[in-house]
Amino acid sequence: MHSGDSLDPSDWHAFRAQAHAMLEDMLNYAEQLRERPVWQPIPQSIHDRFQENLPQQGTELALLHQRFLTEIMPYSIGNAHPGFMGWVQGGGTPVGMVAEMLAAGLNANVGGREQVPISVEKQILRWMRELFQFPETANGLFVTGTSLANLIAVLIARTTHLGVQARRDGIAHGDKKLTAYTSAGAHGSVSQAMDLAGFGTAALRPIPMNAAYQLDLDKLRAAIQTDKAAGFEPFLIIGSAGTVDVGAIDDLTALANIAQAENCWFHVDGAYGALGMLSPQIAPRLCGIERASSIAFDFHKWGQVPYDAGYILVRDGAQQLATFSAPAHYLKRETRGMAAGSPWPCDLGPDLSRGFRALKTWFTIATFGAEKLGQIINNTCELAQYLKQRVEQEPQLELLAPVNLNIVCFRYVGTSKLSASDLNNLNTELVIRLQESGVVAPSSTLIQHQFAIRAAIVNHRTTRLDMDNLINTTLLLGGELGIAATHP
């Protein structure tokens, strides 16, 4: 092998200088976020730059770095920016960024084997057991996000209810017609999980919500009894801790009681809301989550860990192991050497090749501590209450849903009477113009057929200034659109 055959730098000194320049640029980016637009439209010429043929020869790193600075960095979705309020996306931290660099440099495959990166992941598990008051039998696993964590929970519930033979024979084994239940306001990944697990989306019963946008318990009980009378067998109840549209928290204690009475697996989709357990102000509202069979959540949302860092916590680790463990001769375990340390993370989920997501999570929690992270979570909820007050103070704005945690849904109604259709059209355009302004970037949803501007405050950098910017820009752009709507 020639020295030039390696992919390592031929000149380490020059590479170090370039690497330091790249790190400095990203630190400057984080430090100067507020001076940049949240988001900006992407010129067609930039899109065209990424329609090139496969390169046969390499390009200098410095030139690619410059392309990143001019063609990629300015045109991300902007969730690190304090003015970003679209969907529910965390802002990350510089600490998490450099931790990710360390993980990339180590390049550990954390699917298994005897290595300390797995001990780091187990440390996070111990912390999560403590946070959610789960027993020592609990197991956990880092995944891409709650969508995959929800799928894992459905698969564990399936295997627990049908037995391990279902892994071989499939869900058609036997004559049981299994049904699952969740709120009509649950995230779409719940329905998708039922699809991917082979049950089909029709086996999931979406239960209507009450006035507080929680799963209606009476309707749940009625649906279960109706299904049982028709020969169906309930096996899974999924509660939401922070629904996707308005951030509602289902009555988790009541759901736990119903699940226990019906011998159902009780899973909590806590994509962002579950980490409210870190906040003494929010944790009491999550009462009952400690009784869940499993919890799915994302460290990359309220936990402020850089993407991606999803997690699934399972009360009975033996059930998780029974669902995913798949012995193979090439994965033979030993009591000594590199193949020691069984069971491995790959025995607890579908991934054999796994990145070192635990490192940036460990750095984040260890650097800031649970108390600081909990305060950040509470701050975002306080900002949501401030935004709610600002909306209610403006006669041209209308609040469309209760503000449960950190999500505020409202719309611009203006001063002139517009039809329901015209209001929806106006606010549809208004959301786009808010995003194009570069000042603030909310997303949207439908609340009882009304198009809503949806502001999700997740970023630790966001302040009251950003709430005021959202209100002021909404009034300004909404006024312009309102004039156009009444004077076509």
mmCIF file of N, CA and C in Angstrom, residues 23 94-110 117 306 355-364 367:
data_model
loop_
_atom_site.group_PDB
_atom_site.id
_atom_site.type_symbol
_atom_site.label_atom_id
_atom_site.label_comp_id
_atom_site.label_asym_id
_atom_site.label_seq_id
_atom_site.Cartn_x
_atom_site.Cartn_y
_atom_site.Cartn_z
ATOM 1 N N LEU A 23 -13.940 24.903 12.485
ATOM 2 C CA LEU A 23 -14.521 24.983 13.826
ATOM 3 C C LEU A 23 -14.824 26.431 14.200
ATOM 4 N N PRO A 94 -23.473 24.774 21.461
ATOM 5 C CA PRO A 94 -22.060 24.601 21.083
ATOM 6 C C PRO A 94 -21.411 23.417 21.787
ATOM 7 N N VAL A 95 -21.811 23.157 23.034
ATOM 8 C CA VAL A 95 -21.279 21.992 23.750
ATOM 9 C C VAL A 95 -21.625 20.715 23.003
ATOM 10 N N GLY A 96 -22.882 20.583 22.598
ATOM 11 C CA GLY A 96 -23.290 19.403 21.853
ATOM 12 C C GLY A 96 -22.591 19.295 20.514
ATOM 13 N N MET A 97 -22.321 20.442 19.894
ATOM 14 C CA MET A 97 -21.652 20.438 18.601
ATOM 15 C C MET A 97 -20.242 19.863 18.699
ATOM 16 N N VAL A 98 -19.473 20.332 19.670
ATOM 17 C CA VAL A 98 -18.100 19.830 19.783
ATOM 18 C C VAL A 98 -18.092 18.393 20.288
ATOM 19 N N ALA A 99 -19.099 18.016 21.088
ATOM 20 C CA ALA A 99 -19.207 16.619 21.509
ATOM 21 C C ALA A 99 -19.463 15.723 20.300
ATOM 22 N N GLU A 100 -20.277 16.195 19.371
ATOM 23 C CA GLU A 100 -20.531 15.438 18.152
ATOM 24 C C GLU A 100 -19.257 15.293 17.332
ATOM 25 N N MET A 101 -18.434 16.314 17.355
ATOM 26 C CA MET A 101 -17.141 16.229 16.666
ATOM 27 C C MET A 101 -16.276 15.141 17.292
ATOM 28 N N LEU A 102 -16.270 15.065 18.619
ATOM 29 C CA LEU A 102 -15.501 14.032 19.301
ATOM 30 C C LEU A 102 -16.022 12.647 18.940
ATOM 31 N N ALA A 103 -17.361 12.507 18.907
ATOM 32 C CA ALA A 103 -17.950 11.218 18.561
ATOM 33 C C ALA A 103 -17.595 10.820 17.129
ATOM 34 N N ALA A 104 -17.623 11.803 16.220
ATOM 35 C CA ALA A 104 -17.280 11.512 14.824
ATOM 36 C C ALA A 104 -15.818 11.113 14.694
ATOM 37 N N GLY A 105 -14.972 11.776 15.472
ATOM 38 C CA GLY A 105 -13.552 11.424 15.427
ATOM 39 C C GLY A 105 -13.295 10.024 15.952
ATOM 40 N N LEU A 106 -14.001 9.646 17.010
ATOM 41 C CA LEU A 106 -13.851 8.301 17.565
ATOM 42 C C LEU A 106 -14.446 7.254 16.628
ATOM 43 N N ASN A 107 -15.525 7.617 15.961
ATOM 44 C CA ASN A 107 -16.171 6.762 14.963
ATOM 45 C C ASN A 107 -16.551 5.400 15.534
ATOM 46 N N ALA A 108 -17.098 5.403 16.748
ATOM 47 C CA ALA A 108 -17.484 4.152 17.389
ATOM 48 C C ALA A 108 -18.795 3.628 16.808
ATOM 49 N N ASN A 109 -18.835 2.345 16.516
ATOM 50 C CA ASN A 109 -20.074 1.663 16.171
ATOM 51 C C ASN A 109 -20.623 1.088 17.471
ATOM 52 N N VAL A 110 -21.691 1.691 17.970
ATOM 53 C CA VAL A 110 -22.188 1.337 19.292
ATOM 54 C C VAL A 110 -23.310 0.304 19.189
ATOM 55 N N PRO A 117 -17.991 3.465 25.077
ATOM 56 C CA PRO A 117 -19.155 4.166 24.533
ATOM 57 C C PRO A 117 -20.489 3.522 24.923
ATOM 58 N N PRO A 306 -27.933 18.251 19.968
ATOM 59 C CA PRO A 306 -28.002 18.346 18.499
ATOM 60 C C PRO A 306 -28.625 17.093 17.884
ATOM 61 N N GLY A 355 -24.606 4.946 15.641
ATOM 62 C CA GLY A 355 -23.686 6.021 15.992
ATOM 63 C C GLY A 355 -23.653 6.257 17.491
ATOM 64 N N PHE A 356 -22.701 7.064 17.909
ATOM 65 C CA PHE A 356 -22.461 7.326 19.335
ATOM 66 C C PHE A 356 -23.300 8.525 19.781
ATOM 67 N N ARG A 357 -24.630 8.412 19.678
ATOM 68 C CA ARG A 357 -25.524 9.505 20.066
ATOM 69 C C ARG A 357 -25.429 9.822 21.550
ATOM 70 N N ALA A 358 -25.063 8.835 22.325
ATOM 71 C CA ALA A 358 -25.034 9.032 23.774
ATOM 72 C C ALA A 358 -23.995 10.063 24.198
ATOM 73 N N LEU A 359 -22.929 10.238 23.416
ATOM 74 C CA LEU A 359 -21.853 11.128 23.860
ATOM 75 C C LEU A 359 -22.318 12.578 23.941
ATOM 76 N N LYS A 360 -22.968 13.085 22.885
ATOM 77 C CA LYS A 360 -23.423 14.473 22.915
ATOM 78 C C LYS A 360 -24.510 14.661 23.968
ATOM 79 N N THR A 361 -25.295 13.597 24.225
ATOM 80 C CA THR A 361 -26.312 13.667 25.278
ATOM 81 C C THR A 361 -25.652 13.705 26.648
ATOM 82 N N TRP A 362 -24.670 12.869 26.841
ATOM 83 C CA TRP A 362 -23.929 12.833 28.107
ATOM 84 C C TRP A 362 -23.246 14.172 28.365
ATOM 85 N N PHE A 363 -22.585 14.724 27.349
ATOM 86 C CA PHE A 363 -21.926 16.027 27.489
ATOM 87 C C PHE A 363 -22.943 17.106 27.855
ATOM 88 N N THR A 364 -24.101 17.085 27.205
ATOM 89 C CA THR A 364 -25.112 18.114 27.451
ATOM 90 C C THR A 364 -25.631 18.043 28.884
ATOM 91 N N THR A 367 -22.731 18.726 31.416
ATOM 92 C CA THR A 367 -22.249 20.113 31.397
ATOM 93 C C THR A 367 -23.226 21.050 32.093
#
